[in-house]
Amino acid sequence: MDQTTQQSTDFVTADSNVTLESVLVNLDQGGGEDVKAKPRSLRVAKSVRSVDSHLEPHFAGAEVIRDVVVGLSDGLTVPFALTAGLASLGNSRFVVLAGMAEIVAGAISMGLGGYLAGRSEIEHYESEYAREQKEIVEVPEKEEAEILEIFEPYGMSKESITPLLDVLKANPTQWVEFMMKYELNLEKPDPSRVWVSALTIGGSYFMGGLVPLIPYMLIADSYMALYYSIGCTLLVLLVFGFVKGKLVGVNSPTRSAFEMMFVGAAASAAAFWIAKAMPQPESFER
């Protein structure tokens, strides 16, 4: 072990065996940022961890899965409720036309919603970043006090984190990034995620909306198509819940599958009965 690492790992509080590195590693469980964007103490902590611990597989696509869940669940429930309500009219062609119009409009709306949410996240991060830049210049003593508050729950005193404070004060950019991550719990958004999120949510909504609609495309009797639509929707919810559980590494993918199916079924049933309760024409000319 080199001298820098030795000095860093030997750094402990006066009344505990908690090392500065262990606290930083604990704080940095999220990981994933460019190593150059981290304070030197954080990089040392990571190097110690890489030597002393085994490699652990972690799923890195949580944001994509979240967007797919949002888009697909809405796409399965909302069009299903609409088509189920229209099925009472007895005309599958009308159900398909109305359903396709809703799916296209819904996919565009969901995609735009994802884009605007992503832009808002970026703007919020940039606003907080500018505020932190201003504070480390105008009130550095308050920022130092905030760093101490971060480490106090881990049994670290001001004397024990003095080397870290010195490193941060010598590197204003890293100081700001440290405060963004550990004080505000904000990760720098990836600008490309805005479009990825918009397309993922919109595309998932469209694909999900086709599932309850396909039976009406194939079966002229809308009443019969409704039963197939219910079966297809529940089956896709079950399969998607299982796949989602496997991807994110939950203990029981089967439980995840049934959870997704029951939640989706409850939402679909609620939407269906609300649509059913609305006034409808007594007949429809085919």
Tab-separated table of C-alpha atoms in Angstrom:
chain	number	residue	atom	x	y	z
A	1	MET	CA	0.000	0.000	0.000
A	2	ASP	CA	1.414	3.404	-0.936
A	3	GLN	CA	2.027	6.182	1.578
A	4	THR	CA	-1.042	8.226	0.586
A	5	THR	CA	-3.396	5.305	1.008
A	6	GLN	CA	-1.731	4.271	4.280
A	7	GLN	CA	-2.114	7.744	5.766
A	8	SER	CA	-5.711	7.942	4.613
A	9	THR	CA	-6.767	4.538	5.946
A	10	ASP	CA	-5.068	5.208	9.302
A	11	PHE	CA	-7.192	8.319	9.778
A	12	VAL	CA	-9.728	7.590	12.552
A	13	THR	CA	-11.728	9.463	15.116
A	14	ALA	CA	-10.459	9.783	18.647
A	15	ASP	CA	-13.353	7.853	20.163
A	16	SER	CA	-14.215	5.237	17.517
A	17	ASN	CA	-12.766	2.891	14.921
A	18	VAL	CA	-14.728	4.448	12.060
A	19	THR	CA	-12.354	5.470	9.267
A	20	LEU	CA	-12.900	8.421	6.980
A	21	GLU	CA	-12.770	6.050	4.003
A	22	SER	CA	-15.524	3.816	5.397
A	23	VAL	CA	-17.801	6.820	5.814
A	24	LEU	CA	-17.093	8.101	2.313
A	25	VAL	CA	-17.674	4.669	0.807
A	26	ASN	CA	-20.909	4.411	2.760
A	27	LEU	CA	-22.007	7.802	1.485
A	28	ASP	CA	-20.980	6.903	-2.054
A	29	GLN	CA	-23.010	3.729	-2.470
A	30	GLY	CA	-24.809	5.215	-5.489
A	31	GLY	CA	-21.539	5.502	-7.474
A	32	GLY	CA	-21.449	5.693	-11.267
A	33	GLU	CA	-19.871	9.132	-11.753
A	34	ASP	CA	-16.647	9.935	-13.534
A	35	VAL	CA	-13.794	9.341	-11.111
A	36	LYS	CA	-12.221	12.657	-12.064
A	37	ALA	CA	-15.283	14.466	-10.771
A	38	LYS	CA	-14.705	13.176	-7.235
A	39	PRO	CA	-12.547	14.599	-4.462
A	40	ARG	CA	-9.192	12.868	-4.020
A	41	SER	CA	-10.320	11.350	-0.706
A	42	LEU	CA	-13.234	9.714	-2.479
A	43	ARG	CA	-10.940	8.286	-5.133
A	44	VAL	CA	-8.665	6.810	-2.444
A	45	ALA	CA	-11.689	5.298	-0.724
A	46	LYS	CA	-12.793	3.704	-3.963
A	47	SER	CA	-9.299	2.308	-4.614
A	48	VAL	CA	-9.251	0.715	-1.151
A	49	ARG	CA	-12.677	-0.785	-1.716
A	50	SER	CA	-11.666	-2.176	-5.124
A	51	VAL	CA	-8.767	-4.078	-3.570
A	52	ASP	CA	-10.463	-5.353	-0.432
A	53	SER	CA	-13.883	-6.283	-1.780
A	54	HIS	CA	-15.272	-8.528	-4.477
A	55	LEU	CA	-17.044	-7.327	-7.571
A	56	GLU	CA	-20.824	-7.175	-7.221
A	57	PRO	CA	-23.222	-7.185	-10.181
A	58	HIS	CA	-25.681	-4.288	-10.113
A	59	PHE	CA	-28.497	-3.532	-12.533
A	60	ALA	CA	-27.760	-0.209	-14.233
A	61	GLY	CA	-30.996	0.259	-16.189
A	62	ALA	CA	-33.337	1.249	-13.359
A	63	GLU	CA	-34.300	4.532	-15.050
A	64	VAL	CA	-35.243	2.750	-18.282
A	65	ILE	CA	-37.285	0.167	-16.374
A	66	ARG	CA	-39.043	2.977	-14.518
A	67	ASP	CA	-39.970	4.667	-17.802
A	68	VAL	CA	-41.163	1.382	-19.315
A	69	VAL	CA	-43.301	0.648	-16.250
A	70	VAL	CA	-44.885	4.099	-16.385
A	71	GLY	CA	-45.609	3.938	-20.108
A	72	LEU	CA	-46.660	0.297	-20.316
A	73	SER	CA	-48.906	0.321	-17.240
A	74	ASP	CA	-50.750	3.409	-18.471
A	75	GLY	CA	-50.888	2.005	-21.992
A	76	LEU	CA	-52.465	-1.216	-20.766
A	77	THR	CA	-55.018	0.323	-18.411
A	78	VAL	CA	-56.313	3.483	-20.079
A	79	PRO	CA	-56.959	2.087	-23.595
A	80	PHE	CA	-58.378	-1.085	-22.029
A	81	ALA	CA	-60.930	0.927	-20.077
A	82	LEU	CA	-61.844	2.945	-23.159
A	83	THR	CA	-62.224	-0.065	-25.439
A	84	ALA	CA	-64.110	-2.028	-22.786
A	85	GLY	CA	-66.560	0.810	-22.351
A	86	LEU	CA	-67.038	1.138	-26.120
A	87	ALA	CA	-67.460	-2.633	-26.481
A	88	SER	CA	-71.016	-2.261	-25.168
A	89	LEU	CA	-71.861	-0.552	-28.452
A	90	GLY	CA	-71.359	-3.906	-30.213
A	91	ASN	CA	-69.134	-2.602	-33.036
A	92	SER	CA	-65.484	-3.696	-33.053
A	93	ARG	CA	-64.592	-1.379	-35.931
A	94	PHE	CA	-65.675	1.660	-33.958
A	95	VAL	CA	-63.746	0.379	-30.906
A	96	VAL	CA	-60.581	0.018	-33.015
A	97	LEU	CA	-60.860	3.491	-34.531
A	98	ALA	CA	-61.493	5.182	-31.194
A	99	GLY	CA	-58.861	3.050	-29.485
A	100	MET	CA	-56.150	3.861	-32.038
A	101	ALA	CA	-56.897	7.571	-31.772
A	102	GLU	CA	-56.544	7.361	-27.987
A	103	ILE	CA	-53.311	5.336	-28.162
A	104	VAL	CA	-51.608	7.753	-30.554
A	105	ALA	CA	-52.726	10.818	-28.609
A	106	GLY	CA	-51.817	9.180	-25.301
A	107	ALA	CA	-48.357	8.114	-26.496
A	108	ILE	CA	-47.580	11.643	-27.681
A	109	SER	CA	-48.864	13.128	-24.425
A	110	MET	CA	-46.907	10.683	-22.259
A	111	GLY	CA	-43.748	11.234	-24.292
A	112	LEU	CA	-44.015	14.999	-23.970
A	113	GLY	CA	-44.648	14.602	-20.252
A	114	GLY	CA	-41.460	12.557	-19.919
A	115	TYR	CA	-39.501	15.169	-21.873
A	116	LEU	CA	-40.778	18.070	-19.767
A	117	ALA	CA	-40.069	16.160	-16.549
A	118	GLY	CA	-36.503	15.530	-17.708
A	119	ARG	CA	-35.983	19.163	-18.620
A	120	SER	CA	-37.326	20.250	-15.241
A	121	GLU	CA	-34.859	17.931	-13.505
A	122	ILE	CA	-31.942	19.437	-15.455
A	123	GLU	CA	-33.066	22.999	-14.759
A	124	HIS	CA	-33.460	22.224	-11.044
A	125	TYR	CA	-29.949	20.743	-10.886
A	126	GLU	CA	-28.416	23.725	-12.701
A	127	SER	CA	-30.204	26.148	-10.377
A	128	GLU	CA	-28.960	24.363	-7.251
A	129	TYR	CA	-25.461	24.092	-8.718
A	130	ALA	CA	-25.303	27.848	-9.279
A	131	ARG	CA	-26.526	28.464	-5.719
A	132	GLU	CA	-23.831	26.175	-4.276
A	133	GLN	CA	-21.155	27.918	-6.366
A	134	LYS	CA	-22.235	31.220	-4.873
A	135	GLU	CA	-22.352	29.909	-1.299
A	136	ILE	CA	-18.836	28.410	-1.221
A	137	VAL	CA	-17.521	31.867	-2.181
A	138	GLU	CA	-19.744	34.056	-0.001
A	139	VAL	CA	-20.328	31.834	3.071
A	140	PRO	CA	-17.647	29.102	3.046
A	141	GLU	CA	-17.839	28.673	6.818
A	142	LYS	CA	-21.502	27.667	6.550
A	143	GLU	CA	-20.663	25.152	3.833
A	144	GLU	CA	-17.951	23.672	6.060
A	145	ALA	CA	-20.495	23.380	8.869
A	146	GLU	CA	-22.848	21.562	6.505
A	147	ILE	CA	-20.097	19.073	5.624
A	148	LEU	CA	-19.588	18.417	9.323
A	149	GLU	CA	-23.329	17.777	9.680
A	150	ILE	CA	-23.078	15.171	6.933
A	151	PHE	CA	-20.353	13.231	8.760
A	152	GLU	CA	-21.494	13.686	12.374
A	153	PRO	CA	-23.998	10.774	12.260
A	154	TYR	CA	-21.047	8.511	11.403
A	155	GLY	CA	-19.120	9.554	14.502
A	156	MET	CA	-16.687	11.837	12.652
A	157	SER	CA	-15.405	14.997	14.336
A	158	LYS	CA	-14.287	18.205	12.647
A	159	GLU	CA	-10.643	17.322	13.305
A	160	SER	CA	-11.001	13.961	11.602
A	161	ILE	CA	-12.428	15.431	8.390
A	162	THR	CA	-9.995	18.366	8.225
A	163	PRO	CA	-7.952	16.730	5.401
A	164	LEU	CA	-11.131	16.372	3.366
A	165	LEU	CA	-12.055	20.001	4.000
A	166	ASP	CA	-8.595	21.090	2.869
A	167	VAL	CA	-8.899	19.097	-0.352
A	168	LEU	CA	-12.345	20.510	-1.112
A	169	LYS	CA	-11.364	24.104	-0.357
A	170	ALA	CA	-8.439	23.740	-2.759
A	171	ASN	CA	-10.787	22.482	-5.501
A	172	PRO	CA	-13.932	24.657	-5.719
A	173	THR	CA	-15.469	22.603	-8.545
A	174	GLN	CA	-15.137	19.385	-6.591
A	175	TRP	CA	-16.429	21.155	-3.481
A	176	VAL	CA	-19.605	22.139	-5.318
A	177	GLU	CA	-20.048	18.634	-6.720
A	178	PHE	CA	-19.526	17.163	-3.253
A	179	MET	CA	-22.252	19.391	-1.802
A	180	MET	CA	-24.605	18.588	-4.670
A	181	LYS	CA	-24.226	14.868	-4.118
A	182	TYR	CA	-23.947	14.528	-0.358
A	183	GLU	CA	-25.843	17.554	0.960
A	184	LEU	CA	-28.626	17.828	-1.604
A	185	ASN	CA	-28.607	14.195	-2.798
A	186	LEU	CA	-28.718	15.362	-6.406
A	187	GLU	CA	-27.047	13.454	-9.235
A	188	LYS	CA	-26.135	15.358	-12.390
A	189	PRO	CA	-28.801	14.513	-14.982
A	190	ASP	CA	-27.709	13.173	-18.337
A	191	PRO	CA	-29.103	15.531	-21.036
A	192	SER	CA	-29.512	12.608	-23.436
A	193	ARG	CA	-31.837	10.944	-20.924
A	194	VAL	CA	-34.480	13.564	-21.706
A	195	TRP	CA	-35.095	12.197	-25.191
A	196	VAL	CA	-34.521	8.588	-24.161
A	197	SER	CA	-37.107	8.944	-21.409
A	198	ALA	CA	-39.613	10.638	-23.717
A	199	LEU	CA	-39.278	7.967	-26.420
A	200	THR	CA	-39.301	5.119	-23.903
A	201	ILE	CA	-42.434	6.299	-22.118
A	202	GLY	CA	-44.258	7.178	-25.329
A	203	GLY	CA	-43.231	3.971	-27.093
A	204	SER	CA	-44.147	1.817	-24.092
A	205	TYR	CA	-47.542	3.479	-23.879
A	206	PHE	CA	-48.193	2.792	-27.567
A	207	MET	CA	-47.106	-0.857	-27.349
A	208	GLY	CA	-49.093	-1.385	-24.162
A	209	GLY	CA	-52.178	0.201	-25.699
A	210	LEU	CA	-52.119	-2.211	-28.634
A	211	VAL	CA	-52.505	-5.239	-26.351
A	212	PRO	CA	-56.147	-4.724	-25.307
A	213	LEU	CA	-56.950	-3.435	-28.793
A	214	ILE	CA	-55.689	-6.374	-30.865
A	215	PRO	CA	-58.670	-8.691	-30.110
A	216	TYR	CA	-61.049	-6.073	-31.502
A	217	MET	CA	-58.989	-6.014	-34.702
A	218	LEU	CA	-59.445	-9.755	-35.119
A	219	ILE	CA	-62.967	-10.378	-33.799
A	220	ALA	CA	-65.996	-8.590	-35.206
A	221	ASP	CA	-68.185	-9.253	-32.157
A	222	SER	CA	-67.025	-6.645	-29.662
A	223	TYR	CA	-68.589	-8.508	-26.732
A	224	MET	CA	-66.528	-11.619	-27.482
A	225	ALA	CA	-63.444	-9.496	-28.173
A	226	LEU	CA	-63.805	-7.935	-24.737
A	227	TYR	CA	-63.140	-11.257	-22.994
A	228	TYR	CA	-60.041	-11.874	-25.101
A	229	SER	CA	-58.919	-8.312	-24.392
A	230	ILE	CA	-59.189	-8.920	-20.646
A	231	GLY	CA	-57.174	-12.143	-20.932
A	232	CYS	CA	-54.453	-10.570	-23.085
A	233	THR	CA	-54.114	-7.561	-20.786
A	234	LEU	CA	-53.777	-9.689	-17.647
A	235	LEU	CA	-51.298	-12.038	-19.335
A	236	VAL	CA	-49.054	-9.194	-20.498
A	237	LEU	CA	-49.165	-7.584	-17.041
A	238	LEU	CA	-48.145	-10.919	-15.496
A	239	VAL	CA	-45.279	-11.519	-17.939
A	240	PHE	CA	-44.024	-7.946	-17.741
A	241	GLY	CA	-44.067	-8.014	-13.942
A	242	PHE	CA	-42.003	-11.205	-13.946
A	243	VAL	CA	-39.455	-9.835	-16.443
A	244	LYS	CA	-39.194	-6.583	-14.500
A	245	GLY	CA	-38.557	-8.524	-11.308
A	246	LYS	CA	-35.797	-10.574	-12.949
A	247	LEU	CA	-34.103	-7.498	-14.409
A	248	VAL	CA	-34.027	-5.492	-11.201
A	249	GLY	CA	-33.013	-8.551	-9.165
A	250	VAL	CA	-35.884	-8.799	-6.693
A	251	ASN	CA	-35.995	-11.820	-4.400
A	252	SER	CA	-39.250	-13.125	-5.867
A	253	PRO	CA	-39.954	-12.334	-9.565
A	254	THR	CA	-43.174	-14.348	-9.261
A	255	ARG	CA	-44.444	-12.025	-6.546
A	256	SER	CA	-43.477	-9.064	-8.718
A	257	ALA	CA	-45.450	-10.595	-11.592
A	258	PHE	CA	-48.650	-11.058	-9.580
A	259	GLU	CA	-48.239	-7.656	-7.980
A	260	MET	CA	-48.039	-6.017	-11.403
A	261	MET	CA	-51.038	-8.019	-12.623
A	262	PHE	CA	-53.239	-7.232	-9.608
A	263	VAL	CA	-52.366	-3.532	-9.566
A	264	GLY	CA	-52.952	-3.247	-13.308
A	265	ALA	CA	-56.173	-5.238	-13.060
A	266	ALA	CA	-57.453	-3.037	-10.232
A	267	ALA	CA	-56.678	0.124	-12.198
A	268	SER	CA	-58.287	-1.309	-15.332
A	269	ALA	CA	-61.379	-2.444	-13.446
A	270	ALA	CA	-61.804	0.950	-11.792
A	271	ALA	CA	-61.443	2.740	-15.118
A	272	PHE	CA	-63.826	0.267	-16.801
A	273	TRP	CA	-66.617	0.694	-14.266
A	274	ILE	CA	-66.247	4.466	-14.338
A	275	ALA	CA	-66.563	4.375	-18.136
A	276	LYS	CA	-69.488	1.953	-17.829
A	277	ALA	CA	-71.281	4.307	-15.443
A	278	MET	CA	-71.122	7.177	-17.920
A	279	PRO	CA	-74.256	7.785	-20.079
A	280	GLN	CA	-74.047	5.822	-23.323
A	281	PRO	CA	-76.206	5.791	-26.480
A	282	GLU	CA	-78.811	3.038	-26.497
A	283	SER	CA	-77.861	1.879	-29.966
A	284	PHE	CA	-75.158	2.342	-32.570
A	285	GLU	CA	-75.679	2.141	-36.294
A	286	ARG	CA	-73.179	-0.265	-37.858
